[in-house]
Short mmCIF file of N, CA and C in Angstrom, two decimals:
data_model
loop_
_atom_site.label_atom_id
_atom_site.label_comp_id
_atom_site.label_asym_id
_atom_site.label_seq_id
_atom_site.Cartn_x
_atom_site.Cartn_y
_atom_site.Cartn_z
N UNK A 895 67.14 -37.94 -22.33
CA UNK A 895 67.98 -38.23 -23.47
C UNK A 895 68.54 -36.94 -24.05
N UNK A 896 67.86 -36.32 -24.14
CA UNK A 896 68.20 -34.53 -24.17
C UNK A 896 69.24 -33.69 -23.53
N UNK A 897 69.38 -34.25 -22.51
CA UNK A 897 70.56 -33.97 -21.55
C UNK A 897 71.73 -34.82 -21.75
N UNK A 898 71.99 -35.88 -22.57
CA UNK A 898 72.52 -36.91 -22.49
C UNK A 898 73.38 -36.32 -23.49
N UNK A 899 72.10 -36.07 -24.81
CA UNK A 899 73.19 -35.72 -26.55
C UNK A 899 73.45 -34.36 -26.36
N UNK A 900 73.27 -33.14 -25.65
CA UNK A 900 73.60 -32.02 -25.41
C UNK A 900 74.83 -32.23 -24.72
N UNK A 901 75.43 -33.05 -23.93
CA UNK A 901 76.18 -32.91 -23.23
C UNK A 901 77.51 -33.53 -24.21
N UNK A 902 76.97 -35.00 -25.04
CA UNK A 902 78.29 -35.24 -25.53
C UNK A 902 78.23 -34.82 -27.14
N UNK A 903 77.58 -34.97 -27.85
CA UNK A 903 77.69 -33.81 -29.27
C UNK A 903 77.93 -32.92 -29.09
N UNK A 904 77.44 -32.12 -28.21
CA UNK A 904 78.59 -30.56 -28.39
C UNK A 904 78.55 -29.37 -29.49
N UNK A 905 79.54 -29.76 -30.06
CA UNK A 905 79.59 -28.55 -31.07
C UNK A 905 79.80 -29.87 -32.17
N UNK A 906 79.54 -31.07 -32.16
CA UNK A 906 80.26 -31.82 -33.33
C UNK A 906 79.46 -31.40 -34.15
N UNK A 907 80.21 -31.77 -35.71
CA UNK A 907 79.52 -31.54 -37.45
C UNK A 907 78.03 -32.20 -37.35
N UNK A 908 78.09 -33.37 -37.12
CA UNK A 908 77.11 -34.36 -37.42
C UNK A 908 75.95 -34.30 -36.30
N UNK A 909 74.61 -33.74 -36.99
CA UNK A 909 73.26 -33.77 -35.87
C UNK A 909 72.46 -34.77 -35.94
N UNK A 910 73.19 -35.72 -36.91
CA UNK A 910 72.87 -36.81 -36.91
C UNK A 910 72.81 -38.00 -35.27
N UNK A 911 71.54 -38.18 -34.96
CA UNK A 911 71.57 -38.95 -33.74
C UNK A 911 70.77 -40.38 -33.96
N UNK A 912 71.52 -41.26 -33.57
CA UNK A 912 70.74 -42.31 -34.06
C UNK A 912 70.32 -43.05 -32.15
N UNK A 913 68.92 -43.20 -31.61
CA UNK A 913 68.07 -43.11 -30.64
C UNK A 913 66.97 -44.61 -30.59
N UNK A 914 67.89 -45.30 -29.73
CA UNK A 914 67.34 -46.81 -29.57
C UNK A 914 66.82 -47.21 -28.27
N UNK A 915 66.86 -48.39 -27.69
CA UNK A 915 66.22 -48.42 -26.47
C UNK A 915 65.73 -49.79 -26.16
N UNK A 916 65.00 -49.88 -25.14
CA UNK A 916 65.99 -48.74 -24.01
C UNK A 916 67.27 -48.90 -23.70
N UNK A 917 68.09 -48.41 -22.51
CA UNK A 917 69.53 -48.59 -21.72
C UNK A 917 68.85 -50.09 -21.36
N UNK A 918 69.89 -50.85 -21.20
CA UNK A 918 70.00 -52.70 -20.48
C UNK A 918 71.34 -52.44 -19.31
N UNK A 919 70.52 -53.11 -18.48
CA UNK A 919 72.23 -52.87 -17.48
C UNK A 919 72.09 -54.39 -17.09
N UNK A 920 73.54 -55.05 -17.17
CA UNK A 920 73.62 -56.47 -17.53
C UNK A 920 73.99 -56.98 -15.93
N UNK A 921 73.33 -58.03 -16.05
CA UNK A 921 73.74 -59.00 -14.59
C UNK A 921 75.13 -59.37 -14.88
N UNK A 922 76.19 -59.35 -14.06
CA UNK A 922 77.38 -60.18 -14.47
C UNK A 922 76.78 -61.62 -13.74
N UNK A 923 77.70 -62.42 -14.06
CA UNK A 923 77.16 -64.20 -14.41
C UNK A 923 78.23 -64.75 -15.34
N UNK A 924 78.05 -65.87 -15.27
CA UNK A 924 78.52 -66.83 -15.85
C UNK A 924 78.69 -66.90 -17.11
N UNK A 925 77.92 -66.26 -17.82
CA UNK A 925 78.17 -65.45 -19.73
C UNK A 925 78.17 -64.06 -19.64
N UNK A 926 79.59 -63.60 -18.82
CA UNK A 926 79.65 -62.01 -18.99
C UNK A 926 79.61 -61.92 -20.29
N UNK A 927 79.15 -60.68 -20.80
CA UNK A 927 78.89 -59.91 -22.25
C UNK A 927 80.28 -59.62 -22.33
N UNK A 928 80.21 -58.32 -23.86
CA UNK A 928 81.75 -57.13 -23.73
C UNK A 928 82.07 -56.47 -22.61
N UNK A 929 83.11 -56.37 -22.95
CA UNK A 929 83.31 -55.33 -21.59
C UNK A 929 82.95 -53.92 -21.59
N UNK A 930 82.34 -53.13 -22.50
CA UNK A 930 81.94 -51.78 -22.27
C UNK A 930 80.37 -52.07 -21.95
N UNK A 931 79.96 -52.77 -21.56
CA UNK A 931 78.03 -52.78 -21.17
C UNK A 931 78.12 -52.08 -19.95
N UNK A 932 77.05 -51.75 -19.57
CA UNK A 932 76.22 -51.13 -18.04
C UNK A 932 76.23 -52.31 -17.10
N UNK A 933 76.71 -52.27 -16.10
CA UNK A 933 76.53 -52.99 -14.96
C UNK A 933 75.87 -52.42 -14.12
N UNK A 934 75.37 -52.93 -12.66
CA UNK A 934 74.86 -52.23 -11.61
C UNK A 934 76.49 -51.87 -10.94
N UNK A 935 77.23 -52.78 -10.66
CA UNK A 935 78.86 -52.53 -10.16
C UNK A 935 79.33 -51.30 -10.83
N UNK A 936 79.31 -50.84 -12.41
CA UNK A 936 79.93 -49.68 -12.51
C UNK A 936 79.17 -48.62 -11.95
N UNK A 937 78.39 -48.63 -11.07
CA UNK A 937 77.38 -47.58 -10.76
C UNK A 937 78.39 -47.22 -9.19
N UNK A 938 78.84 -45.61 -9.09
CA UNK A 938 79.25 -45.52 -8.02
C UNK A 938 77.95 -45.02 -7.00
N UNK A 939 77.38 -44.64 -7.15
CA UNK A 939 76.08 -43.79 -6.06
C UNK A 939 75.73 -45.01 -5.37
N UNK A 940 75.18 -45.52 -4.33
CA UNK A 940 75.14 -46.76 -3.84
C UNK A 940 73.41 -47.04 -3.75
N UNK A 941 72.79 -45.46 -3.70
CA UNK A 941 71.11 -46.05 -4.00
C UNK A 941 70.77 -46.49 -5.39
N UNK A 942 71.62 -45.64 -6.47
CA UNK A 942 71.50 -45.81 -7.94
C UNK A 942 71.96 -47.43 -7.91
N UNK A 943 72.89 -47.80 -7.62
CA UNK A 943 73.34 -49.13 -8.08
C UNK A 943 72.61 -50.33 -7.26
N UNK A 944 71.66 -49.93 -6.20
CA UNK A 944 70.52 -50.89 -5.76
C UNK A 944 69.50 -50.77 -6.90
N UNK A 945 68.86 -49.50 -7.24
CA UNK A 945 68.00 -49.46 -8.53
C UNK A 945 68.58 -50.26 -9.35
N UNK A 946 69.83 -49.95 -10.06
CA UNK A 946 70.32 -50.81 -11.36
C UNK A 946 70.05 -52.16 -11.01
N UNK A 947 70.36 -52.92 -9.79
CA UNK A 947 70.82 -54.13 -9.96
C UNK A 947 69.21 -54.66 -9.97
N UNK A 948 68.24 -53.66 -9.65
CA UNK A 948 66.71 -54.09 -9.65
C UNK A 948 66.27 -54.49 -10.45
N UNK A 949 66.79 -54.21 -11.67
CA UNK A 949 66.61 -54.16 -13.31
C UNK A 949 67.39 -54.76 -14.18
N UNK A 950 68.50 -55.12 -13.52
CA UNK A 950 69.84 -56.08 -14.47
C UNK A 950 68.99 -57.22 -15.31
N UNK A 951 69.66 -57.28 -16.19
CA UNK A 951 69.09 -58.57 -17.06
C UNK A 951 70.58 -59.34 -17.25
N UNK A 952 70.34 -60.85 -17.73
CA UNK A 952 71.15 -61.62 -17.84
C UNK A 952 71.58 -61.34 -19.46
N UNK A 953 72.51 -61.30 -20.00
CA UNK A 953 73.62 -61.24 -21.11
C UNK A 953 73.04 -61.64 -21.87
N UNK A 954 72.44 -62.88 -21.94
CA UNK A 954 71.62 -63.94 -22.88
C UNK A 954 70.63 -63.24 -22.85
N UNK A 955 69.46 -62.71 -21.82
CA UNK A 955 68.44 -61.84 -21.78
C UNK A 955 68.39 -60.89 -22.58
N UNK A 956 69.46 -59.82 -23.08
CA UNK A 956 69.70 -58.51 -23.54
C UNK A 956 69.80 -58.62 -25.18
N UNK A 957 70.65 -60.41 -25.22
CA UNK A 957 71.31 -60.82 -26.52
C UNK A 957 69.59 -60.90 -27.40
N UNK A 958 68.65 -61.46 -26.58
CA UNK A 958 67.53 -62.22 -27.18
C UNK A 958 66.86 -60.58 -27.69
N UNK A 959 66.87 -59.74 -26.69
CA UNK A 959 65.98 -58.02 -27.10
C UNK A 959 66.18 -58.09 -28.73
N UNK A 960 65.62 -57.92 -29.39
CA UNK A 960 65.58 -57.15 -30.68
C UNK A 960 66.06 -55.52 -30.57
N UNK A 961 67.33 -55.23 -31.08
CA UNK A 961 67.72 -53.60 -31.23
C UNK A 961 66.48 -52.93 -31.89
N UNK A 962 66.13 -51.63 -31.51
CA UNK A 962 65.68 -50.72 -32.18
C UNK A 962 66.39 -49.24 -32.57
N UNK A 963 66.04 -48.98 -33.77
CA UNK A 963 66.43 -47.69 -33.63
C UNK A 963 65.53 -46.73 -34.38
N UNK A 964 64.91 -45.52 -34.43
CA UNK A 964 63.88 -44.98 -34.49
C UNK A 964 64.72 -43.58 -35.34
N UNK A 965 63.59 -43.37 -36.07
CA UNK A 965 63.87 -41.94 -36.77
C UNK A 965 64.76 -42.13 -38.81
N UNK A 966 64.74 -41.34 -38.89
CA UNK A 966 66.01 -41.19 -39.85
C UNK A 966 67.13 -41.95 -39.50
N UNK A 967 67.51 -42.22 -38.61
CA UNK A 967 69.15 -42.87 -38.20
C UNK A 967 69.15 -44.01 -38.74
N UNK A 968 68.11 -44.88 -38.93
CA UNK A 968 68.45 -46.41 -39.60
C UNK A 968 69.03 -46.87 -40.42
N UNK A 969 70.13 -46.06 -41.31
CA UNK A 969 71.38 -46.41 -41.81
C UNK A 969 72.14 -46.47 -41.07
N UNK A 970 72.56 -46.34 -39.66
CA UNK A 970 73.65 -46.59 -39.07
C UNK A 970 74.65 -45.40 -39.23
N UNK A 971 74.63 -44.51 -39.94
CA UNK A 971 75.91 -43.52 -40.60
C UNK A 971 76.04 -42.48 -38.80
N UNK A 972 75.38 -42.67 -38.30
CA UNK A 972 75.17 -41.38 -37.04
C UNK A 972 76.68 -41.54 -36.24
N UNK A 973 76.66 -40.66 -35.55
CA UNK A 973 78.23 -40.80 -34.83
C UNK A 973 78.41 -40.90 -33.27
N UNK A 974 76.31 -40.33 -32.85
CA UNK A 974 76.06 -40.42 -32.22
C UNK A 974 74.78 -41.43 -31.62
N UNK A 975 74.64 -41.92 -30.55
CA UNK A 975 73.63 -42.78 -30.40
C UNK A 975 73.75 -42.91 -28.73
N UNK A 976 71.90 -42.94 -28.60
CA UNK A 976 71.60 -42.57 -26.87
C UNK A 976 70.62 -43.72 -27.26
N UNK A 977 70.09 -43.95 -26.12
CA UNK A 977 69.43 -45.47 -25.93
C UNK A 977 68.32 -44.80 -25.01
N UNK A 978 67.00 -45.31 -24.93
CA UNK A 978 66.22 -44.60 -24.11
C UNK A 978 66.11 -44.83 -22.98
N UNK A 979 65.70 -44.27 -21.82
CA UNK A 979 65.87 -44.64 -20.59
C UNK A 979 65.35 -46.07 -20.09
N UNK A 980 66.02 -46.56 -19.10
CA UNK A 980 65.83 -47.77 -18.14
C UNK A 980 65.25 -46.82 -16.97
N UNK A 981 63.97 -47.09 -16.11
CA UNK A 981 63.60 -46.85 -15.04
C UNK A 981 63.83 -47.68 -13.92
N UNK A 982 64.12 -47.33 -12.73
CA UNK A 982 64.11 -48.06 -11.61
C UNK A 982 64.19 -47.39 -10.56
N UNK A 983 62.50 -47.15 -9.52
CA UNK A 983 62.33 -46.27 -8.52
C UNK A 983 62.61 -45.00 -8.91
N UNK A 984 63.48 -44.11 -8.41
CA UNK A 984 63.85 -42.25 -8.90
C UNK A 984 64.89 -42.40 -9.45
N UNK A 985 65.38 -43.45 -10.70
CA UNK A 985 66.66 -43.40 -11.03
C UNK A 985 66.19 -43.69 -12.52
N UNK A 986 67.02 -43.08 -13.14
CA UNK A 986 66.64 -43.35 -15.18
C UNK A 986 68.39 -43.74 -15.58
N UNK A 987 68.46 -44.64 -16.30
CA UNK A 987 70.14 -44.88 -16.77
C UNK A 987 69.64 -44.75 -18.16
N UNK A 988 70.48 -43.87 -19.09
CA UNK A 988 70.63 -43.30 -19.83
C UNK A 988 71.98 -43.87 -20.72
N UNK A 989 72.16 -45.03 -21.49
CA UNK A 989 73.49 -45.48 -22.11
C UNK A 989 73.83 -44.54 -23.46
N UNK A 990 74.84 -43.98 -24.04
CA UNK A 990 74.98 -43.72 -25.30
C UNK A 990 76.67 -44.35 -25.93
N UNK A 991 76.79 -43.84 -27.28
CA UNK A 991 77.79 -43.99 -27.71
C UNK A 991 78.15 -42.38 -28.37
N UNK A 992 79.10 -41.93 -27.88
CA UNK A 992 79.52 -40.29 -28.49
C UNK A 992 80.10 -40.42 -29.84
N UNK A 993 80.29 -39.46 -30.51
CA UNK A 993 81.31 -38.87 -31.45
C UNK A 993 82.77 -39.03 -31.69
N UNK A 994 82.97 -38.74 -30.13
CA UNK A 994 84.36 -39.26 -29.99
C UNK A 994 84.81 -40.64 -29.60
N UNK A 995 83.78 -41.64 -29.99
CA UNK A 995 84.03 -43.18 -29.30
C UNK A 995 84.22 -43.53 -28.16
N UNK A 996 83.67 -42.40 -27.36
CA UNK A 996 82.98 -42.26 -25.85
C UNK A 996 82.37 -43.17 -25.60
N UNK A 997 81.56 -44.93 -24.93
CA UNK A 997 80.59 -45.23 -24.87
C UNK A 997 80.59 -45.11 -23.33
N UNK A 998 79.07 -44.48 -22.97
CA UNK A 998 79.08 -44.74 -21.28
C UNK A 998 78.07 -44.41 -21.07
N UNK A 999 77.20 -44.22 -19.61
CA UNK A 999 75.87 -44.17 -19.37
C UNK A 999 76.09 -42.97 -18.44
N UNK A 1000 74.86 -42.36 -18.36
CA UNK A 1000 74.36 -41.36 -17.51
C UNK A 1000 73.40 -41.83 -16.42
N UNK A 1001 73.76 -41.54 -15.22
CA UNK A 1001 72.48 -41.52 -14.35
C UNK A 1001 71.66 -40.29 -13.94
N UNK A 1002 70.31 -40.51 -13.61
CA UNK A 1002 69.47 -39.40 -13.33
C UNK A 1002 68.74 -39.88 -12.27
N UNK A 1003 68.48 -38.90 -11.48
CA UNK A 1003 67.73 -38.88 -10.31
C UNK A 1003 66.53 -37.86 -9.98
N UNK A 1004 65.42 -38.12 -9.93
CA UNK A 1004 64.23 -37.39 -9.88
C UNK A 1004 64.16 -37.14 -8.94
N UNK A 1005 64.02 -35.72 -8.39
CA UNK A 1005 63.83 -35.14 -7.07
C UNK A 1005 63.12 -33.86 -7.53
N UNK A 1006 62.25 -33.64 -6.73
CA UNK A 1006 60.67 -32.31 -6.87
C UNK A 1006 60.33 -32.67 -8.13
N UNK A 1007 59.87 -33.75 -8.77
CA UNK A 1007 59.67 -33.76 -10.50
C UNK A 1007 60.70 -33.34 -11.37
N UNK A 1008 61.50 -33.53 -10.95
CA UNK A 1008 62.83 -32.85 -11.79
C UNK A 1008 64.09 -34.09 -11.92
N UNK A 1009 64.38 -34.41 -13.19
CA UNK A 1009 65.11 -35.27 -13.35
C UNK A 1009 66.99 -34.32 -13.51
N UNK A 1010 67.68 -34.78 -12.40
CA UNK A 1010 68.95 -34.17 -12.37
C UNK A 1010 70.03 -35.21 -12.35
N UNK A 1011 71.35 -34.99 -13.23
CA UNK A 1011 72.31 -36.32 -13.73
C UNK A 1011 72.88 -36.32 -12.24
N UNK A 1012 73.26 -36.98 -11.98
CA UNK A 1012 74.50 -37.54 -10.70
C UNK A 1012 74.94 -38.60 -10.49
N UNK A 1013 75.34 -38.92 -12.09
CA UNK A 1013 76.51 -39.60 -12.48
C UNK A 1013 76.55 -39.93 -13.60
N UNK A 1014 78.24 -39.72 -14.14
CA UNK A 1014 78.60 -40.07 -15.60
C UNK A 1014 79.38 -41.29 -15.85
N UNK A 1015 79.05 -42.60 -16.08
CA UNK A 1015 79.74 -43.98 -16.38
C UNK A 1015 80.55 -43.74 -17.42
N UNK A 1016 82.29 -44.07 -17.66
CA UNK A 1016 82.66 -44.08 -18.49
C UNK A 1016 82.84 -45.79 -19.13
N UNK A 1017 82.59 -46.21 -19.83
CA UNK A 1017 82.27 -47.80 -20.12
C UNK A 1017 83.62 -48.22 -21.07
N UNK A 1018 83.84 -47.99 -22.07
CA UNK A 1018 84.86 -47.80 -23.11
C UNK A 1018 84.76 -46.70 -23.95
N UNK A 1019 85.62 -47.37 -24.86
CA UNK A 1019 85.63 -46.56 -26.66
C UNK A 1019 85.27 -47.48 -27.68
N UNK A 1020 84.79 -47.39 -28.78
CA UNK A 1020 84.43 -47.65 -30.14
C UNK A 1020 85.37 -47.49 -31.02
#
């Protein structure tokens, strides 16, 4: 997640991060969600998007989760917001929403104990 808000906060004003969880990557089906969610399909890497689809949940599934969000951020005012990781085999998906109304996910891949991104989902804007 560290790698996630370093990469899209930046230099912004606000260190305000508001940090929920985890990432959901949605089954498409018959009650597709919005259109900026995580799919296994937006996943270009082709082992990552066998992991994702390992883990997809159904729309209605994701709708029923109770949101969390942890820390100071629970007013909502943050500009930023990362979601905690989804695991599946050597792959972590990482969803946020940026500063700049960026929303998209990160993938990570664990290799020697070392978690390294190799790939950036762009999903929509906010």
């Amino acid at each position: 997640m560290d790698a996630v808000v370093a990469r899209e906060l930046g230099l912004a004003t606000s260190a305000c991060v508001a940090v929920g969880g985890p990432t959901s990557i949605v089954k498409l089906g018959a009650e597709d969600g919005p259109p900026a969610m995580l799919t296994a399909q937006a996943v270009k890497n082709a082992q990552a998007r066998r992991a994702a689809q390992a883990i997809a949940k159904s729309w209605h599934d994701v709708q029923a989760e109770k949101p969390q969000i942890y820390g100071d951020a629970r007013s909502g005012n943050c500009a930023m917001h990362v979601n905690g990781p989804a695991y599946s085999e050597d792959f972590a998906f990482v969803s946020y929403a940026s500063p700049s109304g960026e929303m998209g996910a990160y993938i990570f891949r664990k290799t020697d104990s070392r978690w390294q991104i190799i790939e950036r989902v762009k999903l929509g804007y906010w």
